[in-house]
Each structure stands twice: as C-alpha cells, then as structure tokens.
Amino acid sequence: MREWLKRGMPWLEVAVPSPCTDTEYPPREEHMMTVIIGVDPHKRSATIDHKIKAADKELRGLVTDRGSTLMDLKGIGPSSAARLLADTGDIHRFTTRDRFASWNGTAPLDASSGDHQRHRLSRSGNREINRVLHIVAVIQLRHRTAGRAYYDRRRLAGKTSMEAMRALKRRLSNVIYTRMLSDDDRRELTGPAGQSRTTTDSSATGFNPHTDPSDKPHPGPTTPSNSDTPIRS
C-alpha cells in the first residue's frame, strides 16, 4: 500500500468499525478506524469510458428523436448537439442569424477609432454555446473542411489568426442557425413520422466566399440571407 501511495495511485479513505469494538450498531465515532483502499486506475478508467459511451449513446438517441441533423456537421457530436438544442430552445425566437450570433457571443463588437476600422471579440452572450462553437471551429481546422478553407482565406486576406478564428466561429453560428431552422421547419411539416427520413441536400458544400458578415458587427437585426451552406465532413 505504501508503494501504491508513493506512485501517486488513486486511493480512498474508508471509515470502518474497529475489530476490537463490541457489536454496537451503528458504532460510535471513537470506535471507528480509517482504512486506505487502493483504486486500480485501469479499472477506474474503463468504468469512466463505459459511462461516457453510454451517455453519448443516450444523447445521440435523444438528438435523433428530436429530428435534428446537427450531428451531420463536422465537429458536432452528441453532447454538443444536445447542448445547442437545450440552450437554444425554440430557434424561431431569434428572428435573424445576427440576433442568434449576438446571443451566443460570436457577433464582433465595433471598436473603430477615427479612420481606423477594427472590431474586437465579444465577451457577452451564452458562454456554453460559445465554447461549443469554439470546439467545432478547432475540429474544422484540424481537417480539410470548408471551415478550414474559409479560415485560410481570411488569413490570406490579412487577418490575424485570432481574427480569422473569430470570423470562422461567426460563420459556424450562421450555418448552425440555418440548419436548426431547417430541421425545425421540416419537423413541423413531417411530424413524428418524418423524423427518420434523410435530410434533403439542396445546397452546396462550401461557403460563399463573396459574403463576409463575420467581419462586421451587427448591433441590430438585419435581413437574413441564404448564402450560408452547411459545413460537411
């Protein structure tokens, strides 16, 4: 046990009745002794992995039953999709994608001074959803995706890495907003029986390089456009 503790292995302290005490139950505190029980890290890791897989399976089923296709987007897994659905609620409460971006903190704030035009990162909004978008953006950058191509175009246009990442997160917000609207409208049309149908793919697989709303602040509602298309794996 000493070697176990020296190696920094997990352990538990458990209070048990002292063997020299009588059969009084429950035993008094002064009749208790502490026993250190080692925990096998491999078994503990296997248990945690099993619980994670079970939770992912349950979340995947719940998201699919909702009729959502968010998991079709590269970088969105069961937990991220569930978080987006739970926190967003009724997507129609956001009248435009700009309001959705303001809510999740991906709409940049105008920080211009005189003739110098610049924007800064917004620290407001739903930070949990902002974190989900950041994770999706990081995963997009690790693979050859439309998101990676969009990021590279922003860098070639002279943006810093942080500015390009901010723009990518904003574009992802637009894509997710459009996807959630589409899922919700389809669910209303088809009902429960249509939840198992495949999603119609009527748009291209990349971004429109000629529209860059991600680089502009949106203090108020604007007319949503249909130029954004889903980022696919």
GROMACS .gro file of C-alpha atoms in nm:
model
  233
    1MET     CA    1   0.000   0.000   0.000
    2ARG     CA    2   0.289   0.238   0.077
    3GLU     CA    3   0.433   0.177  -0.271
    4TRP     CA    4   0.087   0.234  -0.418
    5LEU     CA    5   0.062   0.574  -0.249
    6LYS     CA    6   0.421   0.666  -0.339
    7ARG     CA    7   0.342   0.614  -0.706
    8GLY     CA    8   0.053   0.857  -0.673
    9MET     CA    9  -0.211   0.596  -0.749
   10PRO     CA   10  -0.577   0.676  -0.671
   11TRP     CA   11  -0.697   0.577  -0.329
   12LEU     CA   12  -0.995   0.607  -0.098
   13GLU     CA   13  -1.017   0.658   0.278
   14VAL     CA   14  -1.297   0.450   0.428
   15ALA     CA   15  -1.405   0.457   0.794
   16VAL     CA   16  -1.493   0.110   0.924
   17PRO     CA   17  -1.567  -0.025   1.274
   18SER     CA   18  -1.260  -0.127   1.468
   19PRO     CA   19  -1.235  -0.508   1.510
   20CYS     CA   20  -1.176  -0.466   1.882
   21THR     CA   21  -1.511  -0.298   1.945
   22ASP     CA   22  -1.832  -0.462   2.052
   23THR     CA   23  -2.128  -0.526   1.822
   24GLU     CA   24  -2.291  -0.192   1.889
   25TYR     CA   25  -2.458  -0.055   1.574
   26PRO     CA   26  -2.412   0.199   1.449
   27PRO     CA   27  -2.066   0.218   1.609
   28ARG     CA   28  -1.963   0.532   1.789
   29GLU     CA   29  -1.707   0.761   1.622
   30GLU     CA   30  -1.435   0.671   1.871
   31HIS     CA   31  -1.474   0.307   1.773
   32MET     CA   32  -1.406   0.373   1.405
   33MET     CA   33  -1.076   0.330   1.222
   34THR     CA   34  -0.964   0.453   0.881
   35VAL     CA   35  -0.871   0.204   0.611
   36ILE     CA   36  -0.700   0.311   0.288
   37ILE     CA   37  -0.823   0.124  -0.018
   38GLY     CA   38  -0.629   0.144  -0.342
   39VAL     CA   39  -0.821   0.202  -0.664
   40ASP     CA   40  -0.696   0.033  -0.980
   41PRO     CA   41  -0.655   0.321  -1.230
   42HIS     CA   42  -0.712   0.091  -1.528
   43LYS     CA   43  -1.043  -0.036  -1.394
   44ARG     CA   44  -1.142   0.317  -1.297
   45SER     CA   45  -1.060   0.442  -1.648
   46ALA     CA   46  -1.256   0.158  -1.806
   47THR     CA   47  -1.556   0.241  -1.587
   48ILE     CA   48  -1.542   0.609  -1.685
   49ASP     CA   49  -1.510   0.521  -2.055
   50HIS     CA   50  -1.812   0.293  -2.029
   51LYS     CA   51  -2.019   0.567  -1.867
   52ILE     CA   52  -1.913   0.820  -2.133
   53LYS     CA   53  -2.008   0.583  -2.415
   54ALA     CA   54  -2.343   0.509  -2.251
   55ALA     CA   55  -2.413   0.882  -2.208
   56ASP     CA   56  -2.316   0.955  -2.571
   57LYS     CA   57  -2.544   0.676  -2.692
   58GLU     CA   58  -2.834   0.813  -2.490
   59LEU     CA   59  -2.772   1.171  -2.609
   60ARG     CA   60  -2.741   1.057  -2.970
   61GLY     CA   61  -3.080   0.888  -2.945
   62LEU     CA   62  -3.241   1.195  -2.790
   63VAL     CA   63  -3.098   1.427  -3.056
   64THR     CA   64  -3.206   1.194  -3.338
   65ASP     CA   65  -3.555   1.157  -3.191
   66ARG     CA   66  -3.580   1.536  -3.194
   67GLY     CA   67  -3.533   1.527  -3.571
   68SER     CA   68  -3.207   1.722  -3.554
   69THR     CA   69  -2.934   1.685  -3.816
   70LEU     CA   70  -2.677   1.892  -3.628
   71MET     CA   71  -2.452   1.588  -3.586
   72ASP     CA   72  -2.414   1.576  -3.965
   73LEU     CA   73  -2.196   1.887  -3.936
   74LYS     CA   74  -1.825   1.822  -3.889
   75GLY     CA   75  -1.722   1.873  -3.528
   76ILE     CA   76  -2.065   1.841  -3.365
   77GLY     CA   77  -2.110   1.529  -3.156
   78PRO     CA   78  -2.397   1.413  -2.934
   79SER     CA   79  -2.308   1.632  -2.636
   80SER     CA   80  -2.257   1.946  -2.847
   81ALA     CA   81  -2.581   1.890  -3.037
   82ALA     CA   82  -2.772   1.830  -2.713
   83ARG     CA   83  -2.627   2.150  -2.562
   84LEU     CA   84  -2.725   2.353  -2.869
   85LEU     CA   85  -3.080   2.218  -2.867
   86ALA     CA   86  -3.128   2.254  -2.491
   87ASP     CA   87  -2.990   2.606  -2.456
   88THR     CA   88  -3.141   2.743  -2.778
   89GLY     CA   89  -3.490   2.606  -2.724
   90ASP     CA   90  -3.716   2.749  -2.994
   91ILE     CA   91  -3.483   2.866  -3.270
   92HIS     CA   92  -3.761   3.087  -3.409
   93ARG     CA   93  -3.724   3.319  -3.110
   94PHE     CA   94  -3.419   3.456  -3.294
   95THR     CA   95  -3.565   3.649  -3.585
   96THR     CA   96  -3.231   3.670  -3.767
   97ARG     CA   97  -2.899   3.491  -3.764
   98ASP     CA   98  -2.745   3.815  -3.635
   99ARG     CA   99  -2.955   3.800  -3.320
  100PHE     CA  100  -2.853   3.436  -3.277
  101ALA     CA  101  -2.488   3.540  -3.309
  102SER     CA  102  -2.534   3.817  -3.051
  103TRP     CA  103  -2.690   3.564  -2.814
  104ASN     CA  104  -2.403   3.317  -2.846
  105GLY     CA  105  -2.130   3.584  -2.837
  106THR     CA  106  -1.989   3.540  -3.190
  107ALA     CA  107  -2.100   3.878  -3.324
  108PRO     CA  108  -1.792   4.109  -3.313
  109LEU     CA  109  -1.813   4.447  -3.148
  110ASP     CA  110  -1.719   4.767  -3.329
  111ALA     CA  111  -1.401   4.912  -3.180
  112SER     CA  112  -1.317   5.161  -3.455
  113SER     CA  113  -1.140   5.487  -3.380
  114GLY     CA  114  -1.133   5.768  -3.633
  115ASP     CA  115  -1.028   5.633  -3.971
  116HIS     CA  116  -0.902   5.309  -3.817
  117GLN     CA  117  -1.166   5.038  -3.859
  118ARG     CA  118  -1.139   4.741  -3.627
  119HIS     CA  119  -1.355   4.502  -3.428
  120ARG     CA  120  -1.297   4.320  -3.104
  121LEU     CA  121  -1.414   3.992  -2.958
  122SER     CA  122  -1.743   3.996  -2.771
  123ARG     CA  123  -1.725   3.859  -2.416
  124SER     CA  124  -2.101   3.862  -2.374
  125GLY     CA  125  -2.354   3.602  -2.475
  126ASN     CA  126  -2.405   3.239  -2.380
  127ARG     CA  127  -2.057   3.118  -2.295
  128GLU     CA  128  -2.151   2.749  -2.304
  129ILE     CA  129  -2.272   2.777  -2.663
  130ASN     CA  130  -1.971   2.993  -2.748
  131ARG     CA  131  -1.749   2.715  -2.617
  132VAL     CA  132  -1.932   2.461  -2.833
  133LEU     CA  133  -1.872   2.680  -3.138
  134HIS     CA  134  -1.504   2.713  -3.047
  135ILE     CA  135  -1.467   2.334  -3.024
  136VAL     CA  136  -1.639   2.290  -3.360
  137ALA     CA  137  -1.407   2.551  -3.512
  138VAL     CA  138  -1.096   2.378  -3.376
  139ILE     CA  139  -1.210   2.043  -3.516
  140GLN     CA  140  -1.285   2.207  -3.851
  141LEU     CA  141  -0.931   2.347  -3.862
  142ARG     CA  142  -0.777   2.004  -3.800
  143HIS     CA  143  -0.930   1.859  -4.116
  144ARG     CA  144  -0.966   1.951  -4.480
  145THR     CA  145  -1.307   2.110  -4.449
  146ALA     CA  146  -1.489   2.412  -4.586
  147GLY     CA  147  -1.428   2.571  -4.248
  148ARG     CA  148  -1.053   2.525  -4.288
  149ALA     CA  149  -1.068   2.675  -4.638
  150TYR     CA  150  -1.265   2.974  -4.508
  151TYR     CA  151  -1.011   3.028  -4.227
  152ASP     CA  152  -0.722   3.016  -4.476
  153ARG     CA  153  -0.894   3.272  -4.699
  154ARG     CA  154  -0.931   3.508  -4.403
  155ARG     CA  155  -0.560   3.468  -4.323
  156LEU     CA  156  -0.465   3.538  -4.685
  157ALA     CA  157  -0.683   3.850  -4.668
  158GLY     CA  158  -0.453   3.986  -4.395
  159LYS     CA  159  -0.646   3.879  -4.083
  160THR     CA  160  -0.460   3.764  -3.776
  161SER     CA  161  -0.511   3.409  -3.652
  162MET     CA  162  -0.746   3.533  -3.378
  163GLU     CA  163  -0.945   3.746  -3.622
  164ALA     CA  164  -0.975   3.454  -3.864
  165MET     CA  165  -1.090   3.225  -3.582
  166ARG     CA  166  -1.347   3.483  -3.474
  167ALA     CA  167  -1.476   3.504  -3.831
  168LEU     CA  168  -1.495   3.126  -3.857
  169LYS     CA  169  -1.693   3.098  -3.533
  170ARG     CA  170  -1.936   3.360  -3.660
  171ARG     CA  171  -1.977   3.172  -3.988
  172LEU     CA  172  -2.036   2.847  -3.796
  173SER     CA  173  -2.303   3.028  -3.595
  174ASN     CA  174  -2.475   3.120  -3.922
  175VAL     CA  175  -2.454   2.762  -4.051
  176ILE     CA  176  -2.593   2.616  -3.727
  177TYR     CA  177  -2.873   2.872  -3.719
  178THR     CA  178  -2.974   2.785  -4.076
  179ARG     CA  179  -2.955   2.412  -4.002
  180MET     CA  180  -3.169   2.440  -3.687
  181LEU     CA  181  -3.430   2.644  -3.874
  182SER     CA  182  -3.439   2.385  -4.150
  183ASP     CA  183  -3.472   2.097  -3.901
  184ASP     CA  184  -3.750   2.272  -3.713
  185ASP     CA  185  -3.945   2.358  -4.028
  186ARG     CA  186  -3.911   2.004  -4.161
  187ARG     CA  187  -4.025   1.858  -3.830
  188GLU     CA  188  -4.336   2.074  -3.836
  189LEU     CA  189  -4.417   1.960  -4.189
  190THR     CA  190  -4.349   1.589  -4.148
  191GLY     CA  191  -4.437   1.532  -3.783
  192PRO     CA  192  -4.300   1.239  -3.580
  193ALA     CA  193  -4.325   1.004  -3.877
  194GLY     CA  194  -4.076   1.211  -4.075
  195GLN     CA  195  -3.801   1.214  -3.815
  196SER     CA  196  -3.628   0.911  -3.964
  197ARG     CA  197  -3.616   1.050  -4.316
  198THR     CA  198  -3.285   1.165  -4.462
  199THR     CA  199  -3.219   1.535  -4.488
  200THR     CA  200  -3.264   1.688  -4.829
  201ASP     CA  201  -2.943   1.836  -4.962
  202SER     CA  202  -3.033   2.132  -5.179
  203SER     CA  203  -2.724   2.344  -5.115
  204ALA     CA  204  -2.357   2.334  -5.199
  205THR     CA  205  -2.096   2.201  -4.962
  206GLY     CA  206  -1.886   2.514  -4.915
  207PHE     CA  207  -1.908   2.873  -4.804
  208ASN     CA  208  -1.987   3.159  -5.034
  209PRO     CA  209  -1.651   3.344  -5.048
  210HIS     CA  210  -1.811   3.669  -5.163
  211THR     CA  211  -2.009   3.736  -4.845
  212ASP     CA  212  -1.830   3.802  -4.519
  213PRO     CA  213  -2.082   3.900  -4.249
  214SER     CA  214  -1.843   3.755  -3.994
  215ASP     CA  215  -1.617   4.057  -4.024
  216LYS     CA  216  -1.886   4.310  -3.945
  217PRO     CA  217  -2.058   4.395  -3.617
  218HIS     CA  218  -2.433   4.352  -3.605
  219PRO     CA  219  -2.584   4.578  -3.337
  220GLY     CA  220  -2.938   4.534  -3.469
  221PRO     CA  221  -3.146   4.296  -3.677
  222THR     CA  222  -3.071   4.264  -4.045
  223THR     CA  223  -3.229   4.070  -4.323
  224PRO     CA  224  -3.100   3.709  -4.316
  225SER     CA  225  -2.952   3.576  -4.638
  226ASN     CA  226  -2.944   3.224  -4.775
  227SER     CA  227  -2.581   3.231  -4.884
  228ASP     CA  228  -2.453   3.016  -4.598
  229THR     CA  229  -2.435   2.644  -4.658
  230PRO     CA  230  -2.356   2.362  -4.416
  231ILE     CA  231  -2.001   2.265  -4.338
  232ARG     CA  232  -1.975   1.897  -4.408
  233SER     CA  233  -1.721   1.638  -4.317
   0.00000   0.00000   0.00000
